[in-house]
Short mmCIF file of C-alpha atoms and ligand atoms in Angstrom, two decimals:
data_model
loop_
_atom_site.label_atom_id
_atom_site.label_comp_id
_atom_site.label_asym_id
_atom_site.label_seq_id
_atom_site.Cartn_x
_atom_site.Cartn_y
_atom_site.Cartn_z
CA MET A 2 79.33 46.41 -37.92
CA GLU A 3 81.73 43.79 -39.27
CA PHE A 4 83.56 43.35 -36.04
CA GLU A 5 83.31 42.20 -32.59
CA ARG A 6 83.30 44.60 -29.61
CA HIS A 7 85.41 42.91 -27.07
CA ARG A 8 85.95 46.29 -25.11
CA ARG A 9 82.26 46.13 -24.11
CA LEU A 10 83.63 43.88 -21.13
CA ARG A 11 86.52 45.94 -20.29
CA LYS A 12 84.93 49.32 -19.72
CA SER A 13 84.58 49.35 -15.88
CA PRO A 14 86.38 47.80 -13.05
CA PHE A 15 83.38 46.10 -11.95
CA MET A 16 82.86 44.76 -15.51
CA ARG A 17 86.43 43.40 -15.59
CA ASP A 18 85.92 41.83 -12.19
CA ILE A 19 82.85 39.71 -13.13
CA VAL A 20 84.71 38.40 -16.23
CA ARG A 21 88.16 37.76 -14.62
CA GLU A 22 89.18 34.10 -15.21
CA THR A 23 92.11 33.77 -12.95
CA HIS A 24 92.28 34.67 -9.31
CA LEU A 25 95.13 34.80 -6.83
CA HIS A 26 94.25 34.04 -3.10
CA LYS A 27 96.41 34.03 -0.15
CA ASP A 28 95.52 30.10 0.13
CA ASP A 29 97.49 29.73 -3.11
CA LEU A 30 100.78 30.74 -1.54
CA ILE A 31 103.53 28.78 0.27
CA TYR A 32 106.30 30.80 1.73
CA PRO A 33 109.92 29.32 1.94
CA ILE A 34 111.66 30.18 5.18
CA PHE A 35 115.76 29.28 5.70
CA VAL A 36 116.36 28.43 9.21
CA VAL A 37 120.09 28.29 10.70
CA GLU A 38 121.20 26.28 13.47
CA LYS A 39 123.19 28.98 14.96
CA ASP A 40 121.59 31.34 17.40
CA ASP A 41 120.64 34.91 17.09
CA VAL A 42 120.95 35.12 13.51
CA LYS A 43 118.82 37.26 11.23
CA LYS A 44 120.76 37.85 8.05
CA GLU A 45 119.43 39.02 4.70
CA VAL A 46 120.57 36.74 1.99
CA PRO A 47 122.76 38.79 -0.20
CA SER A 48 121.25 37.89 -3.50
CA MET A 49 117.83 37.72 -2.26
CA LYS A 50 116.55 41.10 -0.79
CA GLY A 51 113.99 40.78 1.82
CA VAL A 52 114.90 37.26 2.53
CA TYR A 53 116.46 35.89 5.48
CA GLN A 54 118.50 33.16 7.29
CA ILE A 55 116.62 33.04 10.65
CA SER A 56 117.71 31.24 13.97
CA LEU A 57 115.47 28.98 15.60
CA ASN A 58 115.42 31.60 18.87
CA MET A 59 114.39 34.39 16.42
CA LEU A 60 111.62 32.26 14.33
CA LYS A 61 108.79 33.11 16.34
CA GLU A 62 109.03 36.76 15.19
CA GLU A 63 108.93 35.58 11.51
CA LEU A 64 105.96 33.31 12.13
CA ASP A 65 104.08 35.86 13.79
CA GLU A 66 104.43 37.99 10.76
CA VAL A 67 103.81 35.29 8.26
CA VAL A 68 100.56 34.26 10.26
CA SER A 69 99.40 37.88 10.95
CA LEU A 70 99.94 38.59 6.97
CA GLY A 71 97.52 35.65 6.44
CA ILE A 72 99.88 33.18 4.91
CA LYS A 73 98.67 29.81 5.33
CA SER A 74 101.55 27.47 4.45
CA VAL A 75 105.45 27.51 4.94
CA ILE A 76 108.22 25.39 3.70
CA PHE A 77 111.43 25.20 5.95
CA PHE A 78 114.83 24.88 4.55
CA GLY A 79 117.85 24.18 6.89
CA VAL A 80 121.37 25.48 7.32
CA PRO A 81 123.04 22.97 9.86
CA ASN A 82 126.24 23.90 11.55
CA GLU A 83 127.90 20.60 10.54
CA LYS A 84 127.87 18.90 7.18
CA ASP A 85 128.98 15.48 6.44
CA PRO A 86 129.46 13.21 3.25
CA GLU A 87 126.33 11.52 4.21
CA GLY A 88 124.31 14.37 5.06
CA SER A 89 123.31 13.08 8.51
CA GLY A 90 121.88 16.45 9.63
CA ALA A 91 119.03 15.82 7.36
CA TYR A 92 117.66 12.80 9.17
CA HIS A 93 118.69 13.60 12.73
CA ASP A 94 115.42 13.73 14.78
CA HIS A 95 116.49 16.94 16.41
CA GLY A 96 117.80 18.32 13.09
CA ILE A 97 117.26 22.13 12.12
CA VAL A 98 114.23 21.74 10.12
CA GLN A 99 112.82 19.29 12.61
CA GLU A 100 112.99 21.52 15.44
CA ALA A 101 111.66 24.45 13.22
CA CYS A 102 108.63 22.19 12.43
CA ARG A 103 108.00 21.49 16.32
CA LEU A 104 108.45 25.06 17.10
CA SER A 105 106.05 26.25 14.46
CA LYS A 106 103.55 23.40 15.47
CA GLU A 107 103.78 24.42 18.90
CA LEU A 108 103.31 28.20 18.14
CA TYR A 109 100.85 27.87 15.22
CA PRO A 110 99.32 24.48 15.06
CA GLU A 111 97.00 25.59 12.19
CA LEU A 112 99.93 26.86 9.90
CA LEU A 113 100.54 24.23 7.44
CA VAL A 114 104.20 22.97 7.42
CA ILE A 115 105.76 21.47 4.47
CA LEU A 116 109.40 20.00 4.83
CA ASP A 117 111.77 19.52 1.79
CA THR A 118 113.24 16.24 1.94
CA CYS A 119 116.87 16.40 0.38
CA LEU A 120 120.30 15.77 1.41
CA CYS A 121 122.08 18.83 -0.32
CA GLU A 122 121.77 21.36 2.35
CA TYR A 123 123.65 18.90 4.77
CA THR A 124 126.12 17.15 2.58
CA ASP A 125 129.61 18.60 2.56
CA HIS A 126 129.94 17.99 -1.10
CA GLY A 127 126.55 19.84 -1.81
CA HIS A 128 125.14 16.96 -3.59
CA CYS A 129 121.67 15.74 -3.01
CA GLY A 130 122.83 12.19 -2.38
CA LEU A 131 125.65 9.83 -1.30
CA ILE A 132 128.59 10.15 -3.76
CA ASP A 133 129.75 6.94 -5.29
CA GLU A 134 133.47 7.44 -5.43
CA LYS A 135 134.30 5.50 -8.70
CA THR A 136 132.01 7.34 -10.87
CA GLU A 137 131.90 10.75 -8.72
CA ASP A 138 128.35 10.63 -9.31
CA VAL A 139 125.25 10.34 -6.94
CA ASP A 140 124.50 6.76 -6.07
CA ASN A 141 120.78 6.79 -6.68
CA ASP A 142 119.91 3.42 -4.76
CA ALA A 143 122.33 4.12 -1.68
CA THR A 144 120.70 7.56 -1.37
CA LEU A 145 117.00 6.09 -1.04
CA PRO A 146 117.14 4.84 2.31
CA LEU A 147 118.75 8.14 3.68
CA LEU A 148 115.74 9.97 2.01
CA VAL A 149 113.49 7.57 3.82
CA LYS A 150 114.78 8.10 7.17
CA THR A 151 114.73 11.94 6.44
CA ALA A 152 111.03 12.05 5.43
CA VAL A 153 110.05 9.71 8.49
CA SER A 154 112.07 11.99 10.97
CA GLN A 155 110.15 15.01 9.40
CA ALA A 156 106.85 13.33 9.64
CA ARG A 157 107.80 12.48 13.50
CA ALA A 158 108.43 16.27 13.95
CA GLY A 159 104.93 17.11 12.80
CA ALA A 160 105.27 18.03 9.15
CA ASP A 161 101.97 17.90 7.42
CA ILE A 162 103.44 17.48 4.02
CA ILE A 163 106.62 15.95 2.68
CA ALA A 164 108.21 17.35 -0.33
CA PRO A 165 111.15 15.12 -1.65
CA SER A 166 113.09 17.15 -3.76
CA ASN A 167 116.27 15.32 -4.75
CA MET A 168 115.30 13.81 -8.05
CA MET A 169 116.43 10.10 -7.29
CA ASP A 170 114.63 7.58 -9.40
CA GLY A 171 112.27 5.72 -7.09
CA PHE A 172 112.03 8.07 -4.24
CA VAL A 173 108.43 8.69 -4.10
CA THR A 174 107.84 4.82 -3.98
CA GLU A 175 110.29 4.45 -1.13
CA ILE A 176 109.36 7.34 0.90
CA ARG A 177 105.72 6.32 0.73
CA LYS A 178 106.53 3.11 1.93
CA GLY A 179 108.41 4.32 4.69
CA LEU A 180 105.93 6.78 5.79
CA ASP A 181 103.31 4.01 5.79
CA ASP A 182 105.35 1.28 7.70
CA ASN A 183 105.84 4.21 10.34
CA GLY A 184 102.31 5.16 10.99
CA PHE A 185 102.40 8.12 8.53
CA SER A 186 99.98 6.70 5.98
CA HIS A 187 98.01 10.04 6.26
CA ILE A 188 100.89 12.40 5.29
CA PRO A 189 100.93 13.36 1.71
CA ILE A 190 103.76 13.58 -0.69
CA MET A 191 104.31 16.63 -2.74
CA SER A 192 106.61 15.57 -5.20
CA TYR A 193 109.23 17.84 -6.89
CA GLY A 194 109.32 15.16 -9.57
CA ILE A 195 109.92 17.83 -12.58
CA LYS A 196 113.01 19.80 -11.42
CA TYR A 197 114.95 21.05 -14.13
CA ALA A 198 118.92 21.53 -13.79
CA SER A 199 118.74 25.37 -13.54
CA LYS A 200 120.74 28.23 -13.20
CA PHE A 201 117.75 29.77 -11.25
CA TYR A 202 118.54 28.16 -8.25
CA GLY A 203 121.51 30.15 -7.76
CA PRO A 204 120.39 32.46 -4.99
CA PHE A 205 118.96 29.59 -3.19
CA ARG A 206 122.32 28.01 -2.98
CA ASP A 207 123.81 30.95 -1.22
CA ALA A 208 120.78 31.15 1.26
CA ALA A 209 121.00 27.29 1.84
CA GLU A 210 124.72 27.19 1.69
CA SER A 211 124.37 24.19 -0.83
CA THR A 212 126.24 24.85 -3.99
CA PRO A 213 128.15 21.48 -5.25
CA SER A 214 131.75 21.61 -4.48
CA PHE A 215 132.30 19.73 -7.79
CA GLY A 216 130.33 18.91 -10.82
CA ASP A 217 126.80 19.80 -11.16
CA ARG A 218 123.29 18.24 -10.90
CA ARG A 219 122.65 17.31 -14.54
CA THR A 220 122.80 13.70 -13.98
CA TYR A 221 119.66 13.68 -11.74
CA GLN A 222 117.81 16.98 -12.46
CA MET A 223 116.11 17.57 -15.91
CA ASP A 224 117.58 19.17 -19.13
CA PRO A 225 115.84 22.45 -19.55
CA ALA A 226 115.82 21.60 -23.52
CA ASN A 227 113.06 18.82 -22.58
CA ARG A 228 109.48 18.59 -22.38
CA LEU A 229 108.22 15.01 -22.95
CA GLU A 230 110.71 14.07 -20.16
CA ALA A 231 108.68 15.92 -17.92
CA LEU A 232 105.63 14.02 -18.85
CA ARG A 233 107.50 10.62 -18.06
CA GLU A 234 108.59 12.15 -14.77
CA LEU A 235 104.91 12.95 -14.01
CA ALA A 236 103.79 9.52 -15.05
CA SER A 237 106.01 7.58 -12.99
CA ASP A 238 105.68 9.83 -9.90
CA GLU A 239 101.79 9.33 -10.17
CA ASN A 240 102.23 5.65 -10.32
CA GLU A 241 104.63 5.61 -7.38
CA GLY A 242 101.78 7.44 -5.19
CA ALA A 243 102.42 11.20 -5.55
CA ASP A 244 99.82 13.31 -3.96
CA MET A 245 100.62 16.49 -5.72
CA MET A 246 103.28 17.66 -8.45
CA ILE A 247 105.74 20.39 -8.12
CA VAL A 248 107.17 21.99 -11.49
CA LYS A 249 110.46 23.95 -10.93
CA PRO A 250 111.53 26.63 -11.91
CA ALA A 251 108.12 28.09 -13.02
CA LEU A 252 108.39 31.28 -15.08
CA SER A 253 110.65 29.88 -17.81
CA TYR A 254 108.73 26.61 -17.72
CA LEU A 255 105.13 27.60 -18.00
CA ASP A 256 104.43 25.24 -20.89
CA ILE A 257 105.39 22.53 -18.57
CA ILE A 258 102.86 23.46 -16.13
CA ARG A 259 100.16 23.47 -18.53
CA ASP A 260 101.35 20.08 -19.96
CA VAL A 261 101.11 18.82 -16.51
CA ARG A 262 97.61 20.34 -15.80
CA ASN A 263 96.28 18.76 -19.10
CA ARG A 264 97.72 15.42 -18.19
CA SER A 265 97.16 14.98 -14.50
CA ASP A 266 94.33 15.19 -12.07
CA LEU A 267 96.72 16.01 -9.20
CA PRO A 268 97.30 19.49 -7.66
CA VAL A 269 99.93 21.22 -9.66
CA VAL A 270 102.43 23.36 -7.59
CA ALA A 271 104.54 25.95 -9.27
CA TYR A 272 108.00 26.91 -7.44
CA ASN A 273 108.65 30.39 -8.21
CA VAL A 274 112.49 29.95 -7.37
CA SER A 275 115.18 32.16 -5.95
CA GLY A 276 116.65 33.31 -9.04
CA GLU A 277 113.09 34.49 -10.45
CA TYR A 278 112.53 36.39 -7.35
CA ALA A 279 116.02 37.90 -7.25
CA MET A 280 115.56 38.79 -10.82
CA THR A 281 112.30 40.64 -10.21
CA ARG A 282 113.00 42.09 -6.74
CA THR A 283 116.21 43.51 -8.31
CA ALA A 284 114.37 45.37 -11.16
CA ILE A 285 111.69 46.45 -8.83
CA ASP A 286 114.18 47.98 -6.46
CA MET A 287 116.03 49.53 -9.24
CA GLY A 288 112.88 51.38 -10.20
CA LEU A 289 113.06 49.56 -13.67
CA LEU A 290 109.81 47.72 -13.09
CA ASP A 291 106.49 48.61 -11.18
CA GLU A 292 105.68 46.24 -8.29
CA GLU A 293 102.55 45.28 -9.98
CA VAL A 294 104.68 42.80 -12.00
CA ILE A 295 104.79 40.47 -9.23
CA ILE A 296 101.15 39.92 -9.63
CA GLU A 297 101.42 39.59 -13.21
CA GLN A 298 103.93 36.80 -12.78
CA MET A 299 101.60 35.05 -10.19
CA LEU A 300 98.81 35.07 -12.54
CA SER A 301 100.66 33.75 -15.26
CA MET A 302 101.44 30.57 -13.14
CA LYS A 303 97.96 30.23 -12.22
CA ARG A 304 96.73 30.60 -15.71
CA ALA A 305 99.22 27.89 -16.84
CA GLY A 306 97.44 25.70 -14.44
CA ALA A 307 99.01 25.99 -11.13
CA ASP A 308 96.87 25.38 -8.06
CA LEU A 309 99.51 26.38 -5.59
CA ILE A 310 102.58 28.52 -5.77
CA ILE A 311 105.85 28.40 -3.77
CA THR A 312 107.13 31.97 -3.72
CA TYR A 313 109.57 34.12 -1.76
CA PHE A 314 106.73 37.22 -2.57
CA ALA A 315 104.14 35.61 -0.63
CA LYS A 316 104.46 38.36 1.97
CA ASP A 317 104.42 41.18 -0.37
CA ILE A 318 101.33 39.43 -2.05
CA CYS A 319 99.64 39.27 1.13
CA ILE A 320 100.25 42.85 2.16
CA LYS A 321 98.68 43.82 -1.55
CA ILE A 322 95.84 41.50 -0.94
CA ASN A 323 95.25 43.17 2.59
CA GLN A 324 95.06 46.63 0.92
CA GLY A 325 92.75 45.47 -1.57
CA GLU A 326 95.15 45.78 -4.37
CA VAL A 327 94.80 42.29 -5.79
C1 LIG B 1 116.89 21.02 -2.71
C2 LIG B 1 116.43 22.21 -3.49
C3 LIG B 1 116.81 23.51 -4.25
C4 LIG B 1 115.80 24.44 -4.39
C5 LIG B 1 114.70 23.84 -3.67
N1 LIG B 1 115.10 22.55 -3.02
C6 LIG B 1 118.08 23.61 -4.86
C7 LIG B 1 118.86 22.95 -5.64
O1 LIG B 1 118.34 21.97 -6.40
O2 LIG B 1 120.03 23.37 -5.70
C8 LIG B 1 115.88 25.55 -5.12
C9 LIG B 1 114.84 26.58 -4.87
C10 LIG B 1 115.13 27.95 -5.25
O3 LIG B 1 115.85 28.13 -5.99
O4 LIG B 1 114.37 28.77 -4.73
N2 LIG B 1 117.41 20.19 -3.64
#
């Protein structure tokens, strides 16, 4: 015969299993939860079916479900009652995510808690840092001390991992130093150092009520057209002491995940963002696509080189794993 018989390895489920190159496990998944400061709220985010804003007094129910499904880590985002130009709710010792973290650690000490270190959910203008009145742009260096305060207060609340996401230059250096100086040298930094200025964050901004009131985030988040710029961000974050690297969004940036995997020995995290979730969820709900596409998307991120995936689909995936469908 003049051709190769590839189909030999596809002929039965067992055969396919033993030659399978990529696997999806519960341990790979990080589930985002939006906590609101108001009491008695469990409100579905209109653009994200199945995702809720949840009050602290109702968080236990949510965590019970998360833990019983087998999810091992969560990342909390906060929706505070009051916002101000300095985003002071982000670094308040009893801020909303700090309290959510304390409660979670009290109820489920073994559930890994990641806290997002950024100001945008807490500033009244919705930007990720302090605004310089003259330039009407975020002031990089003036913002850094506030990020340090935020990270330290999050570590004090018991966070297992600090995930700075605001894309200021030098944020990993400063946060590392701040954590070390305050007795938290054992807390790792998962840097969102490769974060594109993406329209796929739209639904998140609904959920976190953090849409900028003027301008956009293009002076600090990356241009979707660029690839080498991601490698420069990676190099500087590695030098500054990042312990893990997030690439965000994920599905339209699989090439970047692969580049980072090839260049770096750090664990790589794909952030399967809100817009990607909304798009897929809507198509499934409308009957346009089969639910299986969720798994296919997750495998694409793992194949590209992601070790971990932050995804709003974590619960759906665990249900499928529990039913033996993955
Ligand atoms: C905070 C932050 C954002 C997301 C995660 N952390 C929003 C932004 O940059 O506007 C987006 C996540 C998602 O879309 O799911 N800076």
